[in-house]
Coordinates of C-alpha atoms in Angstrom, one line a residue:
M1224 CA -111.9 -235.6 2.7
E1225 CA -109.9 -232.8 4.5
Y1226 CA -110.6 -231.3 7.9
D1227 CA -111.3 -227.9 6.4
T1228 CA -114.2 -229.5 4.5
I1229 CA -115.4 -231.0 7.8
K1230 CA -115.4 -227.5 9.3
L1231 CA -117.3 -226.1 6.3
L1232 CA -119.9 -228.8 6.8
N1233 CA -120.2 -228.0 10.5
L1234 CA -119.4 -231.7 11.3
E1235 CA -116.4 -231.2 13.6
D1236 CA -118.0 -233.1 16.4
V1237 CA -118.7 -236.2 14.3
N1238 CA -116.2 -239.1 14.2
I1239 CA -115.8 -239.1 10.4
D1240 CA -113.4 -241.5 8.6
L1241 CA -111.6 -239.0 6.3
T1242 CA -110.0 -241.7 4.2
K1243 CA -113.4 -243.2 3.1
S1244 CA -115.4 -239.9 2.8
H1245 CA -115.4 -237.4 0.0
V1246 CA -117.3 -234.4 -1.5
D1247 CA -118.6 -234.0 -5.1
K1248 CA -120.6 -231.5 -6.9
V1249 CA -123.6 -233.0 -8.8
N1250 CA -126.2 -230.9 -10.7
G1251 CA -125.4 -227.8 -8.6
K1252 CA -125.6 -229.7 -5.3
L1253 CA -122.8 -230.6 -2.8
V1254 CA -123.0 -234.3 -2.3
C1255 CA -121.0 -235.5 0.6
T1256 CA -120.4 -239.2 1.0
I1257 CA -119.8 -239.8 4.7
V1258 CA -118.5 -242.9 6.5
L1259 CA -117.9 -242.9 10.2
I1260 CA -115.0 -244.5 12.1
N1261 CA -116.3 -247.8 13.4
D1262 CA -116.8 -247.5 17.2
T1263 CA -119.6 -249.9 17.7
K1264 CA -118.4 -252.6 20.2
Y1265 CA -121.4 -254.6 21.1
C1266 CA -124.9 -255.8 20.1
E1267 CA -127.7 -253.3 21.1
N1268 CA -130.1 -256.2 21.6
C1269 CA -128.2 -258.7 23.7
G1270 CA -124.9 -256.9 24.5
S1271 CA -122.7 -259.4 22.9
I1272 CA -119.4 -258.3 21.5
N1273 CA -119.5 -261.0 18.8
I1274 CA -120.7 -258.8 16.0
N1275 CA -119.6 -258.1 12.4
V1276 CA -120.5 -255.7 9.6
K1277 CA -123.3 -257.2 7.5
D1278 CA -123.5 -254.4 4.8
Y1279 CA -124.0 -250.7 4.4
Y1280 CA -127.3 -248.7 4.4
I1281 CA -127.1 -245.4 2.5
K1282 CA -129.3 -242.7 3.9
K1283 CA -129.7 -239.3 2.1
I1284 CA -129.9 -236.4 4.5
T1285 CA -130.6 -232.8 3.6
H1286 CA -127.8 -230.7 5.3
S1287 CA -128.1 -226.9 4.9
I1288 CA -124.7 -225.4 5.4
S1289 CA -124.9 -222.2 3.3
T1290 CA -127.1 -219.9 1.3
N1291 CA -125.3 -220.6 -1.9
Q1292 CA -126.2 -224.2 -2.8
P1293 CA -128.0 -227.2 -1.4
C1294 CA -126.1 -229.9 0.3
I1295 CA -126.9 -233.6 0.6
L1296 CA -125.2 -236.1 3.0
N1297 CA -124.9 -239.6 1.6
Y1298 CA -124.4 -241.3 4.9
K1299 CA -123.1 -244.9 4.5
A1300 CA -124.3 -246.4 7.8
R1301 CA -122.9 -249.8 8.8
R1302 CA -125.5 -252.5 9.4
F1303 CA -124.2 -255.0 12.0
R1304 CA -125.3 -258.6 12.6
C1305 CA -124.9 -260.3 16.0
K1306 CA -123.5 -263.8 15.7
D1307 CA -125.1 -264.8 19.0
C1308 CA -128.7 -263.6 18.8
G1309 CA -128.9 -263.2 15.1
K1310 CA -130.3 -259.6 15.2
T1311 CA -129.2 -256.9 12.8
F1312 CA -128.9 -253.2 13.7
L1313 CA -127.6 -250.0 12.4
E1314 CA -124.7 -248.0 13.9
H1315 CA -125.6 -244.8 15.9
N1316 CA -126.7 -242.0 13.5
P1317 CA -125.3 -238.7 14.7
F1318 CA -126.7 -236.7 11.8
C1319 CA -130.5 -236.9 12.2
Q1320 CA -133.3 -238.4 14.2
K1321 CA -134.8 -241.8 13.3
D1322 CA -137.0 -241.8 10.2
E1323 CA -136.0 -238.2 9.3
K1324 CA -134.2 -237.0 6.2
L1325 CA -133.2 -233.6 7.6
S1326 CA -130.0 -233.1 9.6
L1327 CA -130.2 -231.9 13.2
Y1328 CA -128.0 -229.0 12.2
T1329 CA -130.5 -228.0 9.6
V1330 CA -133.4 -228.3 12.1
I1331 CA -131.5 -226.0 14.5
K1332 CA -130.7 -223.5 11.8
I1333 CA -134.4 -223.3 10.7
L1334 CA -135.5 -222.7 14.3
E1335 CA -132.8 -220.2 15.0
K1336 CA -133.9 -218.1 11.9
L1337 CA -137.6 -218.4 12.8
R1338 CA -136.9 -216.8 16.2
S1339 CA -136.8 -213.4 14.4
H1340 CA -140.2 -211.8 14.0
T1341 CA -139.1 -210.4 10.6
A1342 CA -138.4 -213.9 9.2
T1343 CA -141.0 -215.9 7.2
F1344 CA -141.2 -219.6 6.4
T1345 CA -140.5 -218.6 2.8
S1346 CA -137.4 -216.5 3.6
V1347 CA -136.0 -219.2 5.8
A1348 CA -136.6 -221.9 3.1
K1349 CA -134.8 -219.7 0.6
D1350 CA -131.8 -219.1 2.9
L1351 CA -131.3 -222.7 3.7
N1352 CA -132.1 -224.2 0.3
V1353 CA -135.0 -226.3 1.5
S1354 CA -138.7 -226.3 0.6
I1355 CA -141.2 -224.1 2.4
Q1356 CA -143.2 -227.1 3.5
T1357 CA -140.0 -228.5 5.1
V1358 CA -139.6 -225.3 7.2
V1359 CA -143.3 -225.5 8.2
N1360 CA -143.1 -229.1 9.1
V1361 CA -140.0 -228.5 11.3
F1362 CA -141.8 -225.6 13.1
D1363 CA -145.0 -227.6 13.6
N1364 CA -143.1 -230.7 14.9
Y1365 CA -140.7 -229.0 17.3
I1366 CA -142.4 -225.9 18.7
N1367 CA -144.7 -226.2 21.7
G1368 CA -147.9 -224.0 21.7
S1369 CA -148.7 -224.3 25.4
R1370 CA -149.9 -221.1 27.1
L1371 CA -147.9 -219.6 30.0
P1372 CA -149.4 -219.4 33.6
F1373 CA -151.3 -216.2 34.5
D1374 CA -149.3 -213.9 36.9
E1375 CA -149.9 -211.1 39.3
V1376 CA -150.1 -208.3 36.6
I1377 CA -151.4 -209.0 33.1
C1378 CA -152.0 -206.8 30.0
I1379 CA -154.9 -207.3 27.6
D1380 CA -155.2 -205.9 24.1
E1381 CA -156.5 -206.8 20.7
I1382 CA -154.7 -207.4 17.4
Y1383 CA -156.3 -207.2 13.9
T1384 CA -156.3 -210.7 12.5
N1385 CA -159.3 -210.7 10.1
K1386 CA -157.7 -213.1 7.7
L1387 CA -156.9 -215.7 10.4
T1388 CA -160.2 -216.1 12.0
S1389 CA -163.9 -215.5 11.4
K1390 CA -163.7 -212.6 14.0
K1391 CA -162.0 -209.3 13.1
Y1392 CA -159.8 -209.1 16.2
S1393 CA -157.9 -211.5 18.3
C1394 CA -157.1 -211.0 22.0
V1395 CA -153.5 -211.0 23.3
V1396 CA -152.7 -211.5 27.0
M1397 CA -149.3 -210.6 28.2
N1398 CA -147.3 -210.8 31.5
F1399 CA -146.6 -207.2 32.5
K1400 CA -143.5 -208.0 34.5
T1401 CA -141.7 -210.5 32.1
K1402 CA -143.1 -209.0 28.8
Q1403 CA -144.0 -212.5 27.7
V1404 CA -147.1 -213.5 25.8
I1405 CA -149.3 -215.6 28.0
D1406 CA -151.8 -216.6 25.3
I1407 CA -153.7 -215.4 22.2
Y1408 CA -157.4 -216.0 21.7
P1409 CA -159.0 -215.9 18.3
S1410 CA -161.8 -213.6 19.4
R1411 CA -162.2 -210.6 21.7
L1412 CA -166.0 -211.0 22.0
K1413 CA -167.4 -211.2 25.5
Y1414 CA -168.8 -214.8 25.5
D1415 CA -165.7 -216.1 23.7
L1416 CA -163.3 -214.5 26.2
E1417 CA -165.4 -215.7 29.2
D1418 CA -165.4 -219.2 27.8
N1419 CA -161.6 -219.2 27.4
F1420 CA -160.8 -217.6 30.7
M1421 CA -163.2 -219.8 32.7
R1422 CA -161.2 -222.9 31.5
I1423 CA -158.3 -221.6 33.5
P1424 CA -158.2 -223.1 37.1
L1425 CA -159.8 -220.8 39.7
A1426 CA -156.6 -220.8 41.8
E1427 CA -154.6 -219.5 38.8
R1428 CA -157.3 -216.8 38.1
K1429 CA -157.2 -215.7 41.7
R1430 CA -153.5 -215.0 41.3
V1431 CA -154.2 -212.1 39.0
K1432 CA -154.2 -208.8 41.1
Y1433 CA -154.0 -206.2 38.3
V1434 CA -155.4 -206.2 34.7
I1435 CA -154.2 -203.4 32.4
M1436 CA -156.4 -202.6 29.3
D1437 CA -157.6 -199.9 27.0
M1438 CA -161.1 -198.5 27.3
W1439 CA -163.0 -201.4 25.9
E1440 CA -166.0 -202.1 28.0
T1441 CA -166.1 -205.8 27.2
Y1442 CA -162.6 -206.4 28.7
K1443 CA -163.7 -204.7 31.9
Q1444 CA -166.9 -206.7 32.3
V1445 CA -165.1 -210.0 31.5
C1446 CA -162.1 -209.4 33.8
L1447 CA -164.3 -208.4 36.7
G1448 CA -166.2 -211.6 36.3
V1449 CA -163.3 -214.1 35.8
F1450 CA -160.5 -212.6 37.9
P1451 CA -162.1 -212.2 41.4
N1452 CA -159.1 -210.5 43.0
A1453 CA -158.2 -208.2 40.1
I1454 CA -158.0 -204.4 40.0
I1455 CA -158.7 -202.9 36.6
A1456 CA -156.3 -200.2 35.3
V1457 CA -156.7 -198.2 32.1
D1458 CA -153.6 -197.6 30.1
S1459 CA -152.7 -193.9 30.2
F1460 CA -151.6 -194.0 26.6
H1461 CA -155.1 -194.7 25.4
V1462 CA -156.5 -191.8 27.5
I1463 CA -154.0 -189.4 26.0
K1464 CA -154.9 -190.8 22.6
H1465 CA -158.5 -189.8 23.1
L1466 CA -157.4 -186.4 24.3
N1467 CA -155.2 -185.9 21.3
L1468 CA -158.1 -186.9 19.0
A1469 CA -160.4 -184.3 20.7
I1470 CA -157.9 -181.4 20.4
D1471 CA -157.1 -182.4 16.8
M1472 CA -160.9 -182.1 16.0
I1473 CA -160.9 -178.6 17.5
R1474 CA -157.8 -177.6 15.5
L1475 CA -159.4 -178.8 12.2
K1476 CA -162.6 -176.9 13.0
V1477 CA -160.6 -173.7 13.4
M1478 CA -158.4 -174.4 10.4
R1479 CA -161.3 -174.9 8.0
K1480 CA -162.4 -171.3 8.6
Y1481 CA -159.3 -170.2 6.7
D1482 CA -159.5 -172.9 3.9
K1483 CA -159.7 -171.1 0.5
G1484 CA -159.3 -174.2 -1.5
H1485 CA -155.7 -173.7 -2.7
S1486 CA -154.1 -176.7 -4.2
K1487 CA -150.6 -175.9 -2.7
L1488 CA -150.1 -175.4 1.0
E1489 CA -147.7 -172.5 0.4
N1490 CA -150.4 -170.6 -1.4
A1491 CA -152.9 -171.0 1.4
E1492 CA -153.6 -168.2 4.0
M1493 CA -151.0 -167.9 6.8
Y1494 CA -153.4 -169.2 9.5
Y1495 CA -154.4 -172.2 7.5
Y1496 CA -150.7 -172.9 6.5
M1497 CA -149.5 -172.8 10.1
L1498 CA -152.3 -174.9 11.5
K1499 CA -151.7 -177.5 8.8
K1500 CA -147.9 -177.4 8.7
F1501 CA -147.4 -177.5 12.5
H1502 CA -150.4 -179.6 13.5
Y1503 CA -148.1 -181.8 15.7
F1504 CA -147.6 -178.9 18.2
F1505 CA -151.1 -179.8 19.6
N1506 CA -150.5 -183.5 20.3
K1507 CA -146.7 -184.0 20.6
N1508 CA -144.6 -183.4 23.7
F1509 CA -143.3 -179.9 23.3
D1510 CA -139.8 -180.9 24.6
D1511 CA -139.5 -183.4 21.7
I1512 CA -140.0 -180.8 19.0
P1513 CA -136.8 -179.4 17.5
D1514 CA -135.8 -175.9 18.7
L1515 CA -135.6 -174.4 15.1
L1516 CA -138.1 -175.0 12.3
K1517 CA -138.3 -173.8 8.7
V1518 CA -141.5 -171.8 7.8
H1519 CA -141.4 -172.1 4.0
K1520 CA -144.3 -169.8 3.4
V1521 CA -142.3 -166.8 4.7
N1522 CA -138.9 -168.3 3.8
S1523 CA -137.5 -168.0 7.3
T1524 CA -136.6 -170.0 10.4
W1525 CA -138.6 -169.7 13.6
D1526 CA -137.9 -171.1 17.0
K1527 CA -140.6 -173.4 18.4
Y1528 CA -141.7 -170.9 21.1
E1529 CA -142.5 -168.4 18.3
I1530 CA -144.5 -171.0 16.4
R1531 CA -146.5 -172.0 19.5
K1532 CA -147.2 -168.4 20.4
Y1533 CA -148.4 -167.8 16.8
L1534 CA -150.6 -170.9 16.7
L1535 CA -152.3 -170.1 20.0
S1536 CA -153.0 -166.5 18.9
I1537 CA -155.1 -167.7 15.9
D1538 CA -158.2 -168.5 17.9
P1539 CA -159.1 -168.3 21.7
D1540 CA -160.6 -171.8 21.5
L1541 CA -157.2 -173.2 20.4
A1542 CA -155.4 -171.5 23.3
Y1543 CA -158.0 -172.7 25.8
A1544 CA -157.9 -176.3 24.5
Y1545 CA -154.1 -176.4 24.4
N1546 CA -153.8 -175.2 28.0
L1547 CA -156.4 -177.6 29.3
K1548 CA -154.7 -180.5 27.5
Q1549 CA -151.4 -179.5 29.0
E1550 CA -152.9 -179.6 32.5
Y1551 CA -154.1 -183.1 31.9
Q1552 CA -150.7 -184.2 30.5
E1553 CA -149.0 -182.7 33.5
F1554 CA -151.3 -184.6 35.8
N1555 CA -150.7 -187.8 33.9
F1556 CA -146.9 -187.5 34.3
T1557 CA -146.8 -186.4 38.0
A1558 CA -149.9 -187.7 39.8
N1559 CA -149.7 -190.2 42.7
H1560 CA -152.3 -192.9 43.2
E1561 CA -152.9 -192.1 46.9
T1562 CA -153.3 -188.3 46.4
C1563 CA -154.7 -187.8 42.9
D1564 CA -158.4 -187.8 43.6
K1565 CA -158.8 -184.0 44.1
E1566 CA -156.9 -183.1 40.9
L1567 CA -158.6 -185.8 38.8
N1568 CA -162.0 -184.6 39.9
K1569 CA -161.1 -181.0 39.0
L1570 CA -159.9 -182.0 35.6
I1571 CA -163.1 -184.1 35.0
N1572 CA -165.2 -181.1 35.9
D1573 CA -163.2 -178.8 33.7
F1574 CA -163.6 -181.0 30.7
R1575 CA -167.3 -181.8 31.3
S1576 CA -168.2 -178.1 31.8
S1577 CA -166.1 -177.0 28.7
H1578 CA -167.9 -175.0 26.0
L1579 CA -166.3 -177.2 23.4
K1580 CA -168.3 -180.3 22.5
E1581 CA -165.1 -182.4 21.9
F1582 CA -163.9 -181.7 25.4
Q1583 CA -167.3 -182.4 26.9
E1584 CA -167.2 -185.9 25.4
F1585 CA -163.7 -186.4 26.7
G1586 CA -164.9 -185.3 30.1
K1587 CA -167.6 -188.0 30.0
L1588 CA -165.0 -190.6 29.1
L1589 CA -162.8 -189.5 32.1
Y1590 CA -165.9 -189.7 34.4
H1591 CA -166.9 -193.1 33.3
W1592 CA -163.4 -194.6 33.6
R1593 CA -162.4 -192.5 36.7
T1594 CA -161.5 -195.4 39.0
E1595 CA -159.6 -197.3 36.3
I1596 CA -157.6 -194.2 35.4
K1597 CA -156.7 -193.6 39.0
N1598 CA -155.6 -197.2 39.2
S1599 CA -153.2 -196.6 36.4
F1600 CA -151.0 -194.7 38.8
I1601 CA -150.4 -197.8 41.0
R1602 CA -146.8 -198.9 40.9
V1603 CA -145.7 -202.5 41.3
N1604 CA -142.3 -204.2 41.9
V1605 CA -140.6 -205.3 38.7
R1606 CA -137.3 -207.3 38.5
I1607 CA -135.0 -206.0 35.8
K1608 CA -131.3 -206.1 34.8
D1609 CA -129.2 -203.1 35.3
K1610 CA -126.3 -202.0 33.0
K1611 CA -123.9 -204.3 34.8
G1612 CA -126.2 -207.3 34.3
N1613 CA -127.3 -207.5 37.9
Y1614 CA -131.0 -208.0 38.8
I1615 CA -132.6 -205.1 40.7
I1616 CA -136.2 -204.3 41.8
I1617 CA -137.8 -201.1 40.6
K1618 CA -141.3 -199.6 41.1
K1619 CA -143.0 -199.4 37.7
R1620 CA -146.3 -197.8 36.9
L1621 CA -149.1 -200.0 35.4
S1622 CA -149.3 -199.5 31.7
N1623 CA -149.8 -201.3 28.4
G1624 CA -146.4 -200.2 27.1
P1625 CA -145.0 -203.7 26.9
M1626 CA -148.1 -204.8 25.0
E1627 CA -147.7 -202.0 22.4
G1628 CA -144.2 -203.2 21.6
C1629 CA -145.4 -206.8 21.4
N1630 CA -148.3 -205.9 19.1
S1631 CA -145.9 -204.1 16.8
R1632 CA -143.9 -207.3 16.4
I1633 CA -147.0 -209.4 15.9
K1634 CA -148.2 -207.0 13.2
C1635 CA -144.8 -207.3 11.5
L1636 CA -145.1 -211.1 11.6
I1637 CA -148.5 -210.9 9.9
K1638 CA -147.5 -208.4 7.3
N1639 CA -144.2 -210.1 6.3
A1640 CA -146.0 -213.4 6.0
N1641 CA -148.9 -211.8 4.1
G1642 CA -151.2 -213.3 6.6
Y1643 CA -151.6 -216.8 8.2
K1644 CA -154.3 -219.3 7.3
N1645 CA -153.7 -221.5 10.3
F1646 CA -154.4 -219.7 13.6
D1647 CA -152.7 -222.3 15.8
R1648 CA -149.5 -222.0 13.7
F1649 CA -149.7 -218.2 14.0
R1650 CA -150.2 -218.5 17.8
K1651 CA -147.1 -220.7 18.1
R1652 CA -145.1 -218.4 15.9
V1653 CA -145.9 -215.4 18.2
F1654 CA -144.9 -217.5 21.2
F1655 CA -141.6 -218.6 19.6
S1656 CA -140.6 -215.1 18.3
I1657 CA -141.6 -213.0 21.4
N1658 CA -141.1 -215.5 24.3
K1659 CA -137.4 -216.2 23.9
N1660 CA -137.5 -219.1 26.3
T1661 CA -140.2 -221.0 24.4
P1662 CA -139.1 -224.7 24.7
I1663 CA -138.2 -226.8 21.7
K1664 CA -139.8 -230.2 22.0
S1665 CA -138.6 -233.6 20.7
N1666 CA -140.1 -234.5 17.3
S1667 CA -143.2 -236.5 18.2
K1668 CA -142.5 -238.9 15.3
N1669 CA -139.3 -239.9 17.0
K1670 CA -140.6 -240.6 20.5

């Protein structure tokens, strides 16, 4: 066997006897017969140096070196006999752990690939020419599913996992500062959450100072009960989401007045066409909209200021709703926790006294969650890396932004795998893919 072959097999660190080792191709598989240079000097039982080679024990080891073809190591391990104590023993095996038939290199490769939230057990098995069950077994045996400790600021949100549990939604808890998943619970129902949280030591629950959530009343009730020192903050994204829904309903109500039932949008009345074509003007940041846009119905290009002016001229309710929405968005971007009371109260009154039913409902929502919305303007110290790789401390507003990114990756995990049947395995998969420092444990079979 040549050294180039050793490099191909990723076995440079192994003390292989090149004169006694060789590679063959059998039935589409690489079969590598490996013999190590003898460096065993003494008996592992009594320490005697009076030992000799009794015979060879051949161990077949799966060794995934490429995506092209499977590879098998036929490892000819020396079996020694001690002339003093009579014990027999095998030489040190550098390829795999005791009682396993999968090389350590293959185990590492499997786990490396499973770090990606886009990978599946099936795709990894195909890449490494091993069975799906082999990949699953490696994951189950080597990955720890222990939850992380609760910290000063936590985010709580739900994820749809109907196929995984008897409940429709699972609850995800994340560390706001480190963006790591603390734990996942199979239910977001009140009594289930209380039961899970109350199992956490009181000293750890007292550590939680802020809880960030959406406007789900159950979360609020549970967190106020189990985290005695916590302040509840509502994520501003969810407030804006409700506001966008309200103004969209107002836009649709106006648009339907001009619906003549045309099958093609270009044939519809101009008002209907504009409200349908440029619906995003009512819920998207105006600065993010391109400056020039094509209006196909009149075969011309308008700038976004012209389009906005036209849209708001269609109906006074639209102009009123748009302007009030802009007021709230400006407040959301610029308000300060210590000084926002007066402005927030004014906005609540403006929405509640609106002549539009949709805005009245939104005003009630703001009133009910007023304290939690105000708390969302609190800023906490977060340690991050700058462009040079140095750690700096910045003030960051409380939000569920990190959770939204996490949930996107979890949804990708579920979708790519076409669902998981085992919730514990799914939970560990989330930990391993999102929490990059998830420890790899020793295989319990080899302890």
